[in-house]
PDB file of C-alpha atoms in Angstrom:
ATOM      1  CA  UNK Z 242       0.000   0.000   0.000  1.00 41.00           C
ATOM      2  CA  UNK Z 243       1.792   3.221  -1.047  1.00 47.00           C
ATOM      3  CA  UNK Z 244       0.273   5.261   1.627  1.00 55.00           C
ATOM      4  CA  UNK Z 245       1.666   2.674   4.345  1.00 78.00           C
ATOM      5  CA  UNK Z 246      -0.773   1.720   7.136  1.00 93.00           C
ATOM      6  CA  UNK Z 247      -3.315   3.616   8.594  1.00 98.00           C
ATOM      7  CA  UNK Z 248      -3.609   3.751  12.522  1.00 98.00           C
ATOM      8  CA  UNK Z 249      -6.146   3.354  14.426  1.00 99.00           C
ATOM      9  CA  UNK Z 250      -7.523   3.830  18.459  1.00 99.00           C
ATOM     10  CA  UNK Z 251      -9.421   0.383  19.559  1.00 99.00           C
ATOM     11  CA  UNK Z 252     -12.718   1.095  21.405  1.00 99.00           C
ATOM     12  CA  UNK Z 253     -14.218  -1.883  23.362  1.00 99.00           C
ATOM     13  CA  UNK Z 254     -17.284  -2.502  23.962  1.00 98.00           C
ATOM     14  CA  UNK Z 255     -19.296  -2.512  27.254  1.00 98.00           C
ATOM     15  CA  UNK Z 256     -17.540  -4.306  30.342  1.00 98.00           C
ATOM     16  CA  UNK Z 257     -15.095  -5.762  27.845  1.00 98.00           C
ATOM     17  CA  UNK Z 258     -10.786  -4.716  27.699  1.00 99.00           C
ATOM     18  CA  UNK Z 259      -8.760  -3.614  25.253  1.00 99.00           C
ATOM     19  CA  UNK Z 260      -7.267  -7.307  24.968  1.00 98.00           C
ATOM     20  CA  UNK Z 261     -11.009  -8.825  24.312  1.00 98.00           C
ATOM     21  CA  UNK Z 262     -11.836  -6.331  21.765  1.00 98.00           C
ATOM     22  CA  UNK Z 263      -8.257  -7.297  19.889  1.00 98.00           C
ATOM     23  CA  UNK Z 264      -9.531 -11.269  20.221  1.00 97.00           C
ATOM     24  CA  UNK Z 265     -12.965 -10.328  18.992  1.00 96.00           C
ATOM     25  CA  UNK Z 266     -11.457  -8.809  15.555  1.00 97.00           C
ATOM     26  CA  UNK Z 267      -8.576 -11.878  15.446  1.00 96.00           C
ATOM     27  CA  UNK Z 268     -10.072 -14.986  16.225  1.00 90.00           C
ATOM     28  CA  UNK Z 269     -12.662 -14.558  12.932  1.00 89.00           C
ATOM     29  CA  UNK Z 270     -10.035 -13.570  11.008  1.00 96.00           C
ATOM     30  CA  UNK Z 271     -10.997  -9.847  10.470  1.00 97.00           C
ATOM     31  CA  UNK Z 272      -7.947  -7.812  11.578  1.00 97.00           C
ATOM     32  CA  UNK Z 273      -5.933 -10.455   9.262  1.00 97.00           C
ATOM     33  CA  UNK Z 274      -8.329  -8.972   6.233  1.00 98.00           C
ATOM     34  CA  UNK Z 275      -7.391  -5.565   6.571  1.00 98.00           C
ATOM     35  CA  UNK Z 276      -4.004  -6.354   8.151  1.00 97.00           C
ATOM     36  CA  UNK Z 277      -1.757  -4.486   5.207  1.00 97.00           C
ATOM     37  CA  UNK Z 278      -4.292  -1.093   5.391  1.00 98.00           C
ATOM     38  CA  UNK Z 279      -4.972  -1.239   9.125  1.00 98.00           C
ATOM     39  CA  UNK Z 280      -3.457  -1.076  12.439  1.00 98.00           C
ATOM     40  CA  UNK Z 281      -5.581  -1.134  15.310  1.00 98.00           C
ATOM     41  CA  UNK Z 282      -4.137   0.120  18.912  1.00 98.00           C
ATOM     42  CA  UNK Z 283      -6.962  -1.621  21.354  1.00 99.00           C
ATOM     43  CA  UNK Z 284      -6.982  -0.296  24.893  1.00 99.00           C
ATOM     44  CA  UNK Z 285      -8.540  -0.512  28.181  1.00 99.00           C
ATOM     45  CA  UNK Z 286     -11.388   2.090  29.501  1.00 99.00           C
ATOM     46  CA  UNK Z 287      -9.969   4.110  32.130  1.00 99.00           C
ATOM     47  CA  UNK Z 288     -13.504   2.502  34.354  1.00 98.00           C
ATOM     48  CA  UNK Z 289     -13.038  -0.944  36.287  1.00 98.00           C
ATOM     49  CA  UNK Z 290     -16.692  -2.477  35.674  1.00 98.00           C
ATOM     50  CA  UNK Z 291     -18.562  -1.518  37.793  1.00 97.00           C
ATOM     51  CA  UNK Z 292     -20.356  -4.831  37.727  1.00 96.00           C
ATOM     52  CA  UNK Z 293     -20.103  -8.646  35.781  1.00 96.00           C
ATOM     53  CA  UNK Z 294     -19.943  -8.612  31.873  1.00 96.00           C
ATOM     54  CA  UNK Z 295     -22.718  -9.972  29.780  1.00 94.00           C
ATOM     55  CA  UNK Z 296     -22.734 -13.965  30.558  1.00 95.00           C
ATOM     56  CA  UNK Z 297     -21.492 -14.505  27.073  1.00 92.00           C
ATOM     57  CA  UNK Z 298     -18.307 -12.303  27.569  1.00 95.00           C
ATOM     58  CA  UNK Z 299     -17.513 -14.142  30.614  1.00 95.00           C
ATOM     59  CA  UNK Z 300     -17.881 -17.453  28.977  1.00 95.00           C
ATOM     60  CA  UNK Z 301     -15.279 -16.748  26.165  1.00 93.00           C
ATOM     61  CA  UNK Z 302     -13.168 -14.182  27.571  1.00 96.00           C
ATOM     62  CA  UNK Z 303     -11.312 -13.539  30.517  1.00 94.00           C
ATOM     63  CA  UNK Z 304     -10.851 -10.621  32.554  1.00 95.00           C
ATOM     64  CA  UNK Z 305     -10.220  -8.186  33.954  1.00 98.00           C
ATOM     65  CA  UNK Z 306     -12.882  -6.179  32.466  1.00 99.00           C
ATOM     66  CA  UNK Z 307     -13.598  -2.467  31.787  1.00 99.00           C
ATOM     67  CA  UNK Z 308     -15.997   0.336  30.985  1.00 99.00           C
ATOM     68  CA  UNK Z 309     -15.813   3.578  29.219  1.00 99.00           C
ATOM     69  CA  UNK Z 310     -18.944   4.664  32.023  1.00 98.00           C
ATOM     70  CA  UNK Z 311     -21.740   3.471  34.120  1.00 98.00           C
ATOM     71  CA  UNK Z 312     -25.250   4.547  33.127  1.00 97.00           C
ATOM     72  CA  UNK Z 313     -26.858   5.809  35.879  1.00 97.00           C
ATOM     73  CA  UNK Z 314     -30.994   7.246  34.931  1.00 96.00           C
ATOM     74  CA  UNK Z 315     -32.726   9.147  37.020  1.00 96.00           C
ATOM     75  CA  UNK Z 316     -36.577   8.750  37.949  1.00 96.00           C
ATOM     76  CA  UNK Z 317     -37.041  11.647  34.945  1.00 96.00           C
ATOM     77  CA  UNK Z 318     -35.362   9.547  32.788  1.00 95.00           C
ATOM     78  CA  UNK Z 319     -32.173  11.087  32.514  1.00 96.00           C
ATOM     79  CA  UNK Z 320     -29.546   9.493  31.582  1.00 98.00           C
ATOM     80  CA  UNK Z 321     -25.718  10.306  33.287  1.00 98.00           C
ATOM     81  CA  UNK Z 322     -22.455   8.531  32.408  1.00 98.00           C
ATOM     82  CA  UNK Z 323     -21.027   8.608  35.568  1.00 98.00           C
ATOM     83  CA  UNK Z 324     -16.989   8.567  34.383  1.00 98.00           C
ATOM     84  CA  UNK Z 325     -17.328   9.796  31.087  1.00 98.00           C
ATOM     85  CA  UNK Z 326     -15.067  13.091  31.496  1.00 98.00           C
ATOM     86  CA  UNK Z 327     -12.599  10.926  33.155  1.00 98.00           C
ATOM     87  CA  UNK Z 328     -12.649   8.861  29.893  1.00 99.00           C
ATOM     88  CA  UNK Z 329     -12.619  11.767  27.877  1.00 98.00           C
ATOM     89  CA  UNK Z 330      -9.175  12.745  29.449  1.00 98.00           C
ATOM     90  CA  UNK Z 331      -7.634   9.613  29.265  1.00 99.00           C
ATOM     91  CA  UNK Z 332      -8.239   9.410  25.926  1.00 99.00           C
ATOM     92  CA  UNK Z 333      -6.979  12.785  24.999  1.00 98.00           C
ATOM     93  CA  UNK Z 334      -3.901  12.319  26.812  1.00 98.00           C
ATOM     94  CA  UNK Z 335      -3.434   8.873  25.028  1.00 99.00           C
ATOM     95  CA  UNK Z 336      -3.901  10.328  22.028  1.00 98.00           C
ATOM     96  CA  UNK Z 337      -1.264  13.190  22.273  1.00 98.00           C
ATOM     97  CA  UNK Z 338       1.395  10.524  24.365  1.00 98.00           C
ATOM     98  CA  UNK Z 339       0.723   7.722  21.597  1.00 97.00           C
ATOM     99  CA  UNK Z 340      -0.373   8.914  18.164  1.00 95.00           C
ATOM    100  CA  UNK Z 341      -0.973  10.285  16.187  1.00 96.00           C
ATOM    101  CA  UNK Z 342      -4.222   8.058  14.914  1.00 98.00           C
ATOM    102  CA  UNK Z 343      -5.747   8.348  12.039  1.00 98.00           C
ATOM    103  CA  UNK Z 344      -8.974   6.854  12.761  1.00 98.00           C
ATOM    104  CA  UNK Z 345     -11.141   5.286  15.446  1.00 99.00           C
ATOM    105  CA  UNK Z 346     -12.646   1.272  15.562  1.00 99.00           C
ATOM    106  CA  UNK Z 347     -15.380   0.946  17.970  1.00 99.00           C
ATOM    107  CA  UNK Z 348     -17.533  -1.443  19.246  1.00 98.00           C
ATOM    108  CA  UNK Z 349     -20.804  -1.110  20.700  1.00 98.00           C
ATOM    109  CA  UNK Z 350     -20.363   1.467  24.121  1.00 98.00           C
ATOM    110  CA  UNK Z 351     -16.676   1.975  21.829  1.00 99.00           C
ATOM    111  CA  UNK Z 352     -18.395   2.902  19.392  1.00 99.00           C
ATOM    112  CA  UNK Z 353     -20.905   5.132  21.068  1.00 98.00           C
ATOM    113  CA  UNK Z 354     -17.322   6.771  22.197  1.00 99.00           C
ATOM    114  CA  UNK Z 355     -16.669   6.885  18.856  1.00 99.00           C
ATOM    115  CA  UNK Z 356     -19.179   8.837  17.846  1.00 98.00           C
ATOM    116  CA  UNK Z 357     -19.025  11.115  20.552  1.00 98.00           C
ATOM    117  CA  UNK Z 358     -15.322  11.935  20.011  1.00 98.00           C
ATOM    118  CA  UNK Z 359     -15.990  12.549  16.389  1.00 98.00           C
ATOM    119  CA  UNK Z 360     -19.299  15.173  16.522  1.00 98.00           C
ATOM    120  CA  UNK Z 361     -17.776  16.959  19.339  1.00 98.00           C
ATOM    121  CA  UNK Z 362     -14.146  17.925  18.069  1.00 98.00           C
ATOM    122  CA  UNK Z 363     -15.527  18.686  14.529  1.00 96.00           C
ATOM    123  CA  UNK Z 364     -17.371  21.170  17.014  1.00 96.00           C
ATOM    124  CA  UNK Z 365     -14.322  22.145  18.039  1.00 96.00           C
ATOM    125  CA  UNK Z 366     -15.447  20.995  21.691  1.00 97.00           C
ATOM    126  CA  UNK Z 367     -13.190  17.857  22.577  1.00 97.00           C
ATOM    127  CA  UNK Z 368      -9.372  16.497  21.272  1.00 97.00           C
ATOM    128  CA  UNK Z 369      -8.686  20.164  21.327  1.00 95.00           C
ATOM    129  CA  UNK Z 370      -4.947  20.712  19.399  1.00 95.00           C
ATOM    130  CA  UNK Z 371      -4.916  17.461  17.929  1.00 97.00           C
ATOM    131  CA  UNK Z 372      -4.936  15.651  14.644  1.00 96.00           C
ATOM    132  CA  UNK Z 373      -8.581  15.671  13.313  1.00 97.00           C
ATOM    133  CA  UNK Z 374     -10.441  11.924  13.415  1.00 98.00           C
ATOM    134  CA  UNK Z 375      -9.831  10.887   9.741  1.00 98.00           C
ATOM    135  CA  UNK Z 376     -12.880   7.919   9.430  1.00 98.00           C
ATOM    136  CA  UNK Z 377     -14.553   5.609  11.956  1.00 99.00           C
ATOM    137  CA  UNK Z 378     -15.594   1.827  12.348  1.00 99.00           C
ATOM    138  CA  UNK Z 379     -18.575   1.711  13.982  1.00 99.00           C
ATOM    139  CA  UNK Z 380     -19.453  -1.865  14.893  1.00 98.00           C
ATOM    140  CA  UNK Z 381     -22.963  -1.335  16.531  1.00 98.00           C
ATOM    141  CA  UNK Z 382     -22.946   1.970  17.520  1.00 98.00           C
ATOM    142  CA  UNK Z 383     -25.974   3.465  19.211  1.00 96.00           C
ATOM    143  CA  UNK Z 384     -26.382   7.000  19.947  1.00 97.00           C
ATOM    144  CA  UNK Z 385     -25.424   8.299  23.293  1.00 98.00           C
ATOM    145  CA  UNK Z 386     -28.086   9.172  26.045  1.00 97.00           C
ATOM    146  CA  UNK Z 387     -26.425  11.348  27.725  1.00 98.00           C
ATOM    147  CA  UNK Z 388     -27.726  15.123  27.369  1.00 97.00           C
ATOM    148  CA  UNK Z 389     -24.105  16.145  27.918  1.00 96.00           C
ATOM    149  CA  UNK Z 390     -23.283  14.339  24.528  1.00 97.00           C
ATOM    150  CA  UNK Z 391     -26.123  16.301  22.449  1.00 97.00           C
ATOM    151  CA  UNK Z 392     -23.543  18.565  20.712  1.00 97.00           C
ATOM    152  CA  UNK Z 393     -21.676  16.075  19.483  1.00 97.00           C
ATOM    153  CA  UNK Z 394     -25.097  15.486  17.334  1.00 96.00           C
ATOM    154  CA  UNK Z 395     -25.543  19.312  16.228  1.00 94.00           C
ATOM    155  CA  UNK Z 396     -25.816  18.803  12.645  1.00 92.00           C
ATOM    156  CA  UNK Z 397     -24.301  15.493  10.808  1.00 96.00           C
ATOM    157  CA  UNK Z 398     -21.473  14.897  11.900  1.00 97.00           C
ATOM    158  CA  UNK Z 399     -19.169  15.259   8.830  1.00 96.00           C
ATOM    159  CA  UNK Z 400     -16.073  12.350   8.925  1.00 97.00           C
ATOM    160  CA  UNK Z 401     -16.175   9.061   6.807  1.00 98.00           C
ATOM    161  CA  UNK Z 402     -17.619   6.053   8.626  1.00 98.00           C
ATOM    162  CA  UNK Z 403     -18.536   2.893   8.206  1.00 98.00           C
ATOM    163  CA  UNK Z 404     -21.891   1.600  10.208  1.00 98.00           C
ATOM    164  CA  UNK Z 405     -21.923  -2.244  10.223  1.00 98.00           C
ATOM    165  CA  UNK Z 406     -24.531  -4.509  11.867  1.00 98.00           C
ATOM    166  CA  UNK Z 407     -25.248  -7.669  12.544  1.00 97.00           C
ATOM    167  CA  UNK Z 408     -28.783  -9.301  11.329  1.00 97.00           C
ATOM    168  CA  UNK Z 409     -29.565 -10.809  13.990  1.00 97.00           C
ATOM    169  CA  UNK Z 410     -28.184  -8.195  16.794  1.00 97.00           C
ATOM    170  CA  UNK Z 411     -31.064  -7.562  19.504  1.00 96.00           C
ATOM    171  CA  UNK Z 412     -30.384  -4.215  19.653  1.00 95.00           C
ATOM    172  CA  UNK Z 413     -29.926  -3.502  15.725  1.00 96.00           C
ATOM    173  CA  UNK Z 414     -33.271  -1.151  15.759  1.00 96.00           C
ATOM    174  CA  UNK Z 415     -31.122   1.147  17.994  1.00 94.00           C
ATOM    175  CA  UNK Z 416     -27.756   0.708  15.977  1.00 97.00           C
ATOM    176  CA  UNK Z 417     -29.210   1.432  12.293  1.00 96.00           C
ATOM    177  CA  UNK Z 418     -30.729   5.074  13.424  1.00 96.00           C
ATOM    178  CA  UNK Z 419     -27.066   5.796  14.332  1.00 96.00           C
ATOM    179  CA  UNK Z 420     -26.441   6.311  11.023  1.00 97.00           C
ATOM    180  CA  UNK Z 421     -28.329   9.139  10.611  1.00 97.00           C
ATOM    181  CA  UNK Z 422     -26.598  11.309  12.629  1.00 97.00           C
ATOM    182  CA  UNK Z 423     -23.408  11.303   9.953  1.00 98.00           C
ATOM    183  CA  UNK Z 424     -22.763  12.527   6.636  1.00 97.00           C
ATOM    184  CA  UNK Z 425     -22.627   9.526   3.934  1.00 96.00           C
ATOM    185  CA  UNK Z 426     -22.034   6.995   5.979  1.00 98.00           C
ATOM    186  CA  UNK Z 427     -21.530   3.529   4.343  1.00 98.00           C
ATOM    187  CA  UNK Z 428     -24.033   1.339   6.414  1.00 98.00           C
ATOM    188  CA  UNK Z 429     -23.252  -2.466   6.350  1.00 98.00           C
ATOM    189  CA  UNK Z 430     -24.865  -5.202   7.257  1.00 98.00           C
ATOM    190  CA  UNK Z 431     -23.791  -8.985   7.799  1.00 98.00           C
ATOM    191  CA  UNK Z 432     -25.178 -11.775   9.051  1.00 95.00           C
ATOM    192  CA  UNK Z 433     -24.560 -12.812  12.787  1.00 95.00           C
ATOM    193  CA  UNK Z 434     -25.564 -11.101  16.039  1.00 96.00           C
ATOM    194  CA  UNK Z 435     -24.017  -8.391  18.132  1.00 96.00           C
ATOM    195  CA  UNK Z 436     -20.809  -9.359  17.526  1.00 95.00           C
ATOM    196  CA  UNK Z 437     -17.822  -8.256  15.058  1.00 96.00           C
ATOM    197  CA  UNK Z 438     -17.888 -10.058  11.698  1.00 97.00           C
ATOM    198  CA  UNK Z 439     -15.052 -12.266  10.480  1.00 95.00           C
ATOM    199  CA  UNK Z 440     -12.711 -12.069   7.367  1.00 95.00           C
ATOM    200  CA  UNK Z 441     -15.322 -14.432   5.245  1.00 95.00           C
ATOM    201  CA  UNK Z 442     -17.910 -11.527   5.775  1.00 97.00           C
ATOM    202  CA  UNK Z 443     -18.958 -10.676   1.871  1.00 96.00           C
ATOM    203  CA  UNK Z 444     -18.131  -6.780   3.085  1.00 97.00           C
ATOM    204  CA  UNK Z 445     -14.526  -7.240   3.630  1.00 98.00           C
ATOM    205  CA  UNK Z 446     -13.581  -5.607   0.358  1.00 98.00           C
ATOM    206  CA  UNK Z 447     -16.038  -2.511   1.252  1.00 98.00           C
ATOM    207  CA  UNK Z 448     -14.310  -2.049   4.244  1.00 98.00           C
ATOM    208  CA  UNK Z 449     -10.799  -2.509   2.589  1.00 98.00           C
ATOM    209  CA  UNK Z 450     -11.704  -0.021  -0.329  1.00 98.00           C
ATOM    210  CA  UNK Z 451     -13.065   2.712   2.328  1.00 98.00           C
ATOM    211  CA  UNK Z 452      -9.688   2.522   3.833  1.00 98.00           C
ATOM    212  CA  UNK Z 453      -7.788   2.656   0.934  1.00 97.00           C
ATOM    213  CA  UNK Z 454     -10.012   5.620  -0.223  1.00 96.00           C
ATOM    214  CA  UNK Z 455      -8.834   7.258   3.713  1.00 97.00           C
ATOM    215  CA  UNK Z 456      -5.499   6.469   2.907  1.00 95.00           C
ATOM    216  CA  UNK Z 457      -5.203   8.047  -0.346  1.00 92.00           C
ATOM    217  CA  UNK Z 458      -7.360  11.188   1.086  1.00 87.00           C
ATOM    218  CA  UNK Z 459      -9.907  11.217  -1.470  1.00 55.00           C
ATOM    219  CA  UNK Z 460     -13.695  10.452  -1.350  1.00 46.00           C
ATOM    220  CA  UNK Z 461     -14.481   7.061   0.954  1.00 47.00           C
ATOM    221  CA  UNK Z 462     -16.862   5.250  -0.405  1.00 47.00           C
ATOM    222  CA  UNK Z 463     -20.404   6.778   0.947  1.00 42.00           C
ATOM    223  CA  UNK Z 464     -23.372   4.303  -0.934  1.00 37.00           C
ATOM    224  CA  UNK Z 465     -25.245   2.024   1.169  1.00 39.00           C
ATOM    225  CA  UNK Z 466     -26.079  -1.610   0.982  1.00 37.00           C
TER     226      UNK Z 466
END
């Protein structure tokens, strides 16, 4: 690849680690895939969880386990992060000590980070002096609850991203609206649960030419399947 490798911050998912979210994109084959465009720096949350992982998680990974925040919702319904700014810290000081990244891979409260990151320093309100978020992987994302995170969502937020869902994830009615809060995002779709997909997935080469189009700093590829 004459542009060499891009680089990119790992995002895990809810009560998961930095190491999990590494095995989750290995042991189907995916990181192999995109190996020669990609390289994907997967970290902890700053958060111990605060409680046990989803029963699956536990089953097939080990610990210790992590969080980016704990949802805590008032009797109005409001939602609060509790940890969040924390996170948002740590992140921006990992950034500045370790990158510069081109891009950000996240997975489900990862990707929610994502997100977040993304709307809010094209705001110019977060990641403040450095290197503007180039694209995002955004395995399913939802959108964040927290009313501290509604500026991120101020308009579409305007960086390439790919949204990519499984079938037969529970929670893909609140991962597909996601979408909608970018500009031209490619939205994918394959066919297990709420999980990553693996290197046999029949959208491997979308992915691969979106990063290649990152790489070369054109257009990434923006029509939906």
């Amino acid at each position: 690849m004459p542009h060499g490798k891009l680089r990119a911050l790992g995002l895990h998912g809810w009560r998961t680690s930095g190491a999990i979210l590494a095995q989750q994109l290995q042991r189907k084959g995916l990181a192999a895939a995109l190996d020669d465009l990609l390289e994907i720096d997967c970290i902890d949350a700053p958060h111990t969880a605060t409680g046990p992982p989803q029963p699956d998680v536990a089953a097939n990974f080990q610990g210790p386990y992590f969080e980016w925040w704990d949802d805590h919702k008032a009797e109005d319904g409001t939602h609060t992060y509790m940890g969040w700014e924390e996170s948002l810290d740590y992140l921006a000081a990992y950034i500045r000590e370790r990158g510069p990244f081109d891009g950000l891979v996240g997975f489900s409260q990862g990707a929610i980070v994502s997100l977040v990151l993304a709307g809010l320093q094209r705001r110019g309100l977060a990641l403040g002096g450095l290197p503007g978020i180039k694209f995002c992987l955004l395995f399913s994302p939802f959108q964040s609850r927290d009313p501290r995170h509604a500026a991120a969502y101020e308009g579409l937020i305007d960086c390439p991203a790919m949204v990519i869902v499984g079938e037969q994830d529970p929670f893909k009615s609140w991962s597909l609206p996601s979408a909608k809060l970018l500009k031209d995002p490619v939205v994918m779709m394959h066919r297990n649960g709420h999980s990553v997909p693996g290197a046999d997935w029949e959208g491997v080469p979308r992915v691969r030419a979106f990063l290649e189009g990152v790489a070369a700093g054109g257009e990434a590829d923006s029509a939906n399947t």
